[in-house]
Amino acid sequence: MTFRLPSAAPFLRTPQTAVLEGIAGFVPPDAVPNHALPAAWDVDDAWVRRRTGIGERRRAAPGVTTGDLALEAAGRALAVAGGPLVDAVIVATSTPDRPMPAMAPRLTTRLGLGEIAAWDVSAACSGFVYGLAAAVGALTSGCADRVLLVAAEVYSTLLDPQDRSAGILFGDGAGAVVLRRGERDEPGAVLALDLGGDGSGEELIQVPGGGARERSRPGEFGPGDRYFRMRGREVFQHAVTRMTQSAHAVLKRADWAAEDVDRFCAHQANARILSAVGDRIPVPGERHVTNIARVGNTGAASIPLALADAAARGELRAGERVLLTAFGAGLTWGSTALVWPELPTVPHVDTAGADAAAAPAADPAEHADPATYAATDPADPATDVADPATDPALRTQIA
C-alpha cells in the first residue's frame, strides 16, 4: 500500500511547509578502499567497482557509536543554520545504540538543546525521507517551529565478516538537516512528499535476530541471525520499481515534469540502481547527485550525506529543483521534491582524501548504462541482481 497526501490535504492547501536552512554530514576518518577488503573475500578494486560503483567506504572505529556520528553531523548542521534553537529532534536509523530508549532524547541532551520533543524513525534506507515527512508534519501542525533531523548509521556493526556481498557495499556515516516552518514559495521549501510500504517483502532485507521475536523463541535463531541479510536480485527489482514509481508520483504532486528537475539524489544503494532509476524518470546522469564511490551505501544517512557533500563542493545552487527518492527494508520507499536554498558554507563531509579514481567523475559505473557493467558471476550473492538491459521480466515490471 502506498500513502500519498490527497490533493485536498492541508499540507498542500496551506502556504506553510518545512524550509531547509542547514545541512551537514560526517563520516568516520577510517577509509577502507577496495584493495584493503579482506583477502578471504577474493575481490579486487575492478571487481567491486564494476558491480557497485564503490571505491571505498568508511568504518567507525571500535567504541564509536551511531550516536557519536549523529552528534558530529547534527552539530555541523546547526552551525550552518546559524545555531538556531530547535524544539524537536528526529533521528532516523536502523543501527541504534541500543533497543531502548530511542536515540533522539540522548542526542538532544548531548547537544544541550534542553527538554524538547525527541523521537526516532525506523524505516531503514528510506529513513531520511520518512523523517522529513515527520518533520513537515510537526512544523505544519504547530508542534514545532524548527526541527533538527539526523540520519545516522553504523552498518559495520551488522555485517557478517563472511558475507562479502554486504561487506563491499555498506559504510558508516551521518547526515543532518535543520528545517523551519516557512512558506511554500521560499527557496528551501519542501513542496511534495510520497511514502509507501509493503510488509510482504520484509524478508528481502533484514536482520532476523536481536529483537523480541528471538527472545521469545530463542531456539529458532542462531548467532548468524544477528547479521544483515539481503536477497540482491529481488531487492534490485523492487528498488528500481518503487523509487521510479514514487519519483513520478511526487513530480506530479509538485507539478513538475522530469525535465524540470535540476538535481536528482537517490538513496546511494548501488551505482547500477541509481543509473536504472535515473534512466526511467528520466533525469540525465550529469544531473545526478552521488558520492557512493567515496562512502558506499550509508543507509538512511546516504541522501543527506550526498547532498551535504555536493553542497560543500559547490554542486548545488540556490533555486535548483531537487528530487529525492529512497528505498529500504520493510519494504519502504519515499520521495520528496524541494527547491534548494542559499546556504552558508557547508562543512565538508571529509571524503576529500579519497583517491582520485574513487571520485564519481572518474568512475564510469556511476552513470553508465547498466548493460556495460552487468553482473557476470551468478553464483555470488554480491552479483545476484537482475539487469534491466538483459532481463525481460524486469524490463516489463519497471517500464
C-alpha positions as a printed Julia matrix, in Angstrom:
399×3 Matrix{Float64}:
  0.0     0.0     0.0
  1.22    3.49   -0.81
  0.43    6.59    1.23
  0.05    9.77   -0.77
 -1.23   13.07    0.51
 -4.61   13.72   -1.17
 -4.99   16.84   -3.22
 -7.17   18.45   -0.56
 -4.75   17.72    2.3
 -3.92   20.73    4.49
 -0.23   20.28    3.66
 -0.95   21.06    0.04
 -3.52   23.79    0.66
 -1.58   25.75    3.27
  1.17   28.12    2.15
  3.3    26.81    5.02
  5.69   23.88    4.88
  9.18   22.9     6.02
 12.06   25.01    4.75
 15.64   23.78    4.7
 18.07   26.16    6.38
 21.06   23.99    7.23
 22.71   20.73    6.16
 25.9    18.9     7.02
 27.37   15.41    7.11
 30.06   13.41    8.82
 31.86   10.17    8.03
 34.5     8.43   10.17
 38.1     9.14    9.19
 38.99    5.47    8.67
 38.61    4.59    4.99
 38.51    1.04    3.68
 39.41    1.14   -0.02
 38.62   -1.84   -2.2
 42.2    -3.08   -2.17
 42.05   -3.32    1.65
 38.97   -5.57    1.78
 39.56   -8.99    3.4
 41.65  -11.31    1.27
 39.23  -14.14    2.03
 36.56  -12.32    0.01
 38.65  -12.78   -3.14
 37.72   -9.42   -4.67
 39.75   -6.65   -6.27
 39.12   -2.99   -6.97
 37.9    -3.51  -10.54
 35.54   -6.32   -9.45
 33.87   -4.17   -6.78
 33.63   -1.05   -8.95
 32.15   -2.97  -11.84
 29.33   -4.34   -9.67
 28.68   -1.48   -7.27
 30.42    1.74   -8.35
 32.11    1.89   -4.93
 35.79    2.75   -4.48
 35.89    2.9    -0.7
 33.69    3.06    2.36
 34.19    4.45    5.89
 34.18    2.41    9.09
 33.6     3.67   12.63
 36.46    2.86   14.98
 35.85    0.46   17.88
 33.83    2.21   20.56
 32.38    4.8    18.17
 28.61    4.54   18.02
 25.79    5.7    15.77
 25.06    8.38   18.37
 28.61    9.71   18.1
 28.31   10.11   14.32
 24.88   11.71   14.75
 26.32   14.2    17.21
 29.02   15.29   14.75
 26.62   15.76   11.84
 23.99   17.49   13.99
 26.46   19.98   15.42
 27.68   20.89   11.97
 24.17   21.31   10.57
 23.18   23.57   13.46
 26.32   25.67   12.86
 25.49   26.01    9.15
 22.0    27.2    10.11
 23.49   29.81   12.44
 23.0    27.93   15.7
 19.23   28.41   15.99
 17.11   26.97   18.76
 15.19   23.87   17.72
 12.17   22.49   19.51
 12.13   18.96   18.06
 14.81   16.39   17.18
 14.21   13.37   14.94
 16.78   10.6    14.43
 16.42    8.16   11.53
 18.46    4.98   11.95
 18.44    1.2    11.63
 21.5     0.84   13.87
 20.51    2.48   17.18
 22.98    2.42   20.03
 20.54    0.19   21.97
 16.99   -1.14   21.53
 15.63    1.21   24.2
 15.44    4.13   24.78
 15.34    5.98   21.49
 18.48    7.8    20.4
 16.91   11.22   19.84
 16.45   12.23   23.51
 20.08   11.41   24.32
 21.3    13.3    21.25
 19.19   16.28   22.34
 20.87   16.28   25.75
 24.36   15.9    24.28
 23.69   18.92   22.07
 22.44   20.96   25.04
 19.08   21.63   23.42
 17.02   21.31   26.58
 13.83   19.37   27.28
 12.28   19.3    23.83
 10.39   16.73   21.75
 12.66   13.94   20.5
 11.94   10.64   18.77
 13.39    8.06   16.4
 12.22    6.91   12.97
 12.94    3.36   11.78
 12.41    2.99    8.03
 15.8     1.55    7.04
 17.32    3.24    3.98
 14.12    5.27    3.49
 14.56    6.73    6.97
 15.61   10.22    5.92
 12.58   10.7     3.66
 10.25    9.3     6.33
 11.91   11.56    8.88
 11.44   14.51    6.56
  7.71   13.73    6.37
  7.57   13.6    10.18
  9.35   16.95   10.38
  6.92   18.52    7.9
  4.04   17.23    9.99
  5.47   18.62   13.21
  6.1    22.01   11.65
  2.85   22.45    9.78
  0.75   21.2    12.71
  2.26   23.79   15.02
  4.0    21.23   17.25
  7.38   22.75   16.41
  8.85   25.88   14.86
 12.19   24.35   13.95
 13.28   20.7    13.66
 16.66   19.02   13.61
 16.53   15.83   11.53
 19.52   13.48   11.73
 20.07   10.25    9.81
 22.93    8.12   11.1
 24.14    4.56   10.65
 26.98    2.3    11.77
 26.19   -0.59    9.46
 29.58   -2.13   10.12
 28.12   -3.46   13.39
 25.56   -5.54   11.45
 27.82   -7.04    8.79
 28.73  -10.71    8.76
 32.54  -10.93    8.35
 31.99  -13.88    6.0
 29.48  -12.08    3.75
 31.29  -10.16    1.05
 28.04   -9.29   -0.75
 27.07   -6.88    2.05
 30.6    -6.12    3.18
 31.61   -4.46   -0.07
 28.51   -2.23   -0.07
 27.99   -0.63    3.32
 29.74    2.22    5.07
 29.15    4.25    8.22
 28.13    7.9     8.34
 25.61   10.55    9.34
 23.81   13.48    7.72
 21.67   16.17    9.32
 19.35   18.98    8.27
 17.74   21.89   10.09
 14.2    22.74    9.0
 11.96   25.64    9.99
  8.34   26.47    9.33
  8.07   28.67    6.26
  6.21   29.46    3.06
  5.89   27.2     0.06
  7.27   29.84   -2.3
 10.54   30.2    -0.35
 13.82   28.66   -1.53
 14.39   25.54    0.52
 10.68   24.69    0.7
  9.57   21.06    0.7
  6.89   21.03   -1.99
  5.67   17.44   -2.08
  6.08   14.05   -0.42
  5.25   10.46   -1.34
  5.61    7.48    1.03
  4.93    3.79    0.57
  5.45    0.42    2.2
  4.86   -3.3     1.62
  5.38   -5.7     4.52
  5.05   -8.74    2.27
  8.68   -8.13    1.28
 10.03   -7.96    4.82
 12.38  -10.92    4.35
 14.18   -9.41    1.36
 16.28   -7.14    3.58
 16.5    -7.97    7.26
 18.4    -8.69   10.44
 16.36  -11.71   11.61
 17.58  -11.84   15.21
 18.2    -9.43   18.06
 14.6    -8.45   18.75
 11.65   -9.63   20.81
 10.92  -12.46   18.41
 14.31  -14.04   19.09
 13.99  -13.57   22.84
 10.55  -15.21   22.84
 11.65  -18.1    20.59
 15.41  -18.46   21.16
 15.61  -21.98   19.75
 14.73  -20.76   16.27
 17.68  -18.4    15.96
 21.42  -18.8    15.72
 24.4   -16.42   16.06
 24.29  -15.62   12.33
 20.78  -14.21   12.64
 22.2   -11.08   14.26
 23.73  -10.11   10.92
 22.33   -8.2     7.96
 20.9   -10.32    5.13
 19.71   -9.24    1.67
 18.39  -11.05   -1.42
 20.08   -8.99   -4.08
 18.2    -9.84   -7.26
 14.75   -9.23   -5.78
 15.89   -6.11   -3.95
 17.2    -4.65   -7.2
 13.87   -5.19   -8.9
 11.84   -3.7    -6.06
 14.22   -0.77   -5.58
 14.13    0.3    -9.21
 10.38   -0.17   -9.49
  9.4     1.54   -6.23
 11.77    4.5    -6.49
 10.76    5.13  -10.1
  7.04    5.0    -9.27
  7.43    7.16   -6.16
  9.53    9.73   -8.02
  6.85   10.04  -10.69
  4.16   10.42   -8.02
  5.98   13.21   -6.23
  6.76   15.02   -9.5
  3.05   15.05  -10.25
  2.29   16.44   -6.79
  4.9    19.16   -7.22
  3.56   19.92  -10.7
  7.0    19.28  -12.19
  7.94   17.43  -15.33
 11.04   15.24  -15.32
 12.86   17.84  -17.41
 12.21   20.42  -14.67
 14.48   18.53  -12.26
 17.85   20.23  -11.92
 19.36   17.77   -9.45
 18.4    14.18   -8.65
 19.55   12.44   -5.49
 18.54    8.83   -4.87
 19.46    6.61   -1.94
 23.07    5.64   -2.61
 22.49    1.9    -2.7
 24.42    0.74   -5.75
 25.53    2.6    -8.87
 23.54    0.26  -11.11
 20.31    1.01   -9.22
 20.97    4.76   -9.36
 21.53    4.6   -13.1
 18.44    2.45  -13.73
 16.14    4.74  -11.72
 17.57    7.88  -13.31
 17.02    6.44  -16.78
 13.37    5.7   -16.06
 12.3     9.04  -14.59
 14.24   10.19  -16.73
 16.97   12.52  -15.38
 20.29   12.7   -17.26
 23.34   11.38  -15.45
 25.02   14.78  -15.31
 22.21   15.98  -13.01
 22.66   13.15  -10.51
 23.99   13.91   -7.02
 26.13   10.97   -5.92
 29.01   10.15   -3.63
 28.66    6.37   -3.44
 32.15    5.91   -4.89
 33.67    7.55   -1.81
 31.43    6.39    1.05
 29.44    3.36   -0.14
 25.88    2.7     1.0
 25.3     4.52    4.3
 21.65    3.55    4.74
 19.34    6.3     5.96
 22.28    8.72    6.01
 23.01    8.38    2.31
 20.77   11.14    0.91
 21.69   13.92    3.39
 25.36   12.87    3.15
 25.3    13.07   -0.64
 23.53   16.45   -0.54
 25.94   17.83    2.06
 28.89   16.58    0.03
 27.53   18.18   -3.14
 26.84   21.46   -1.32
 30.38   21.52    0.05
 31.72   21.02   -3.47
 29.56   23.83   -4.86
 27.5    21.44   -6.96
 24.12   22.6    -5.63
 22.9    26.11   -6.38
 20.11   28.18   -4.88
 16.88   27.87   -6.84
 17.62   24.45   -8.28
 14.74   21.99   -8.22
 15.82   18.86   -6.38
 14.19   15.43   -6.48
 14.97   12.9    -3.72
 13.94    9.23   -3.66
 14.77    6.27   -1.43
 14.04    2.58   -0.91
 14.77    0.33    2.04
 13.89   -2.65    4.18
 10.34   -3.06    5.31
  9.79   -2.71    2.41
  9.65    1.09    2.49
 10.11    3.82   -0.07
  9.54    7.54   -0.47
 10.3    10.66   -2.48
 10.46   14.41   -1.95
 10.58   17.49   -4.17
 12.17   20.68   -2.87
 13.86   23.86   -4.07
 17.46   24.27   -2.96
 18.1    27.35   -0.77
 21.0    29.73   -0.44
 23.07   28.23    2.39
 26.23   29.35    4.19
 29.4    27.39    3.52
 28.74   23.76    4.33
 31.5    21.85    6.18
 32.85   19.09    4.01
 31.93   15.52    4.92
 35.59   14.52    4.99
 35.75   12.43    1.83
 38.32   14.66    0.12
 41.09   12.23    1.0
 39.69    9.53   -1.26
 41.93    8.54   -4.13
 41.22   10.25   -7.42
 39.98    7.06   -9.03
 37.2     6.87   -6.44
 35.69   10.21   -7.48
 32.39    9.93   -9.36
 33.65   11.71  -12.45
 36.4     9.12  -12.86
 34.15    6.12  -12.32
 32.01    5.13  -15.33
 29.88    2.89  -13.12
 28.32    6.0   -11.58
 26.26    6.94  -14.65
 26.89    4.27  -17.26
 24.22    2.07  -18.79
 23.76   -0.97  -16.55
 24.38   -3.21  -19.56
 28.02   -2.11  -19.61
 28.76   -3.47  -16.15
 26.23   -6.24  -15.73
 26.9    -8.93  -13.17
 28.91  -11.84  -14.55
 29.13  -14.13  -11.53
 25.63  -15.53  -10.86
 26.95  -17.77   -8.1
 27.96  -14.82   -5.95
 25.33  -13.01   -3.83
 27.01   -9.68   -4.49
 26.2   -10.03   -8.17
 22.8   -11.64   -7.71
 20.94   -8.7    -9.2
 18.88   -8.51  -12.33
 19.94   -6.26  -15.18
 17.13   -4.34  -16.93
 19.06   -4.48  -20.16
 19.0    -8.28  -20.25
 16.08   -9.35  -18.08
 12.74   -9.17  -19.98
 10.68   -9.64  -16.82
 12.35   -6.68  -15.16
 12.0    -4.53  -18.27
  8.25   -5.18  -18.21
  7.96   -4.56  -14.49
  9.65   -1.18  -14.46
  8.71    0.11  -17.9
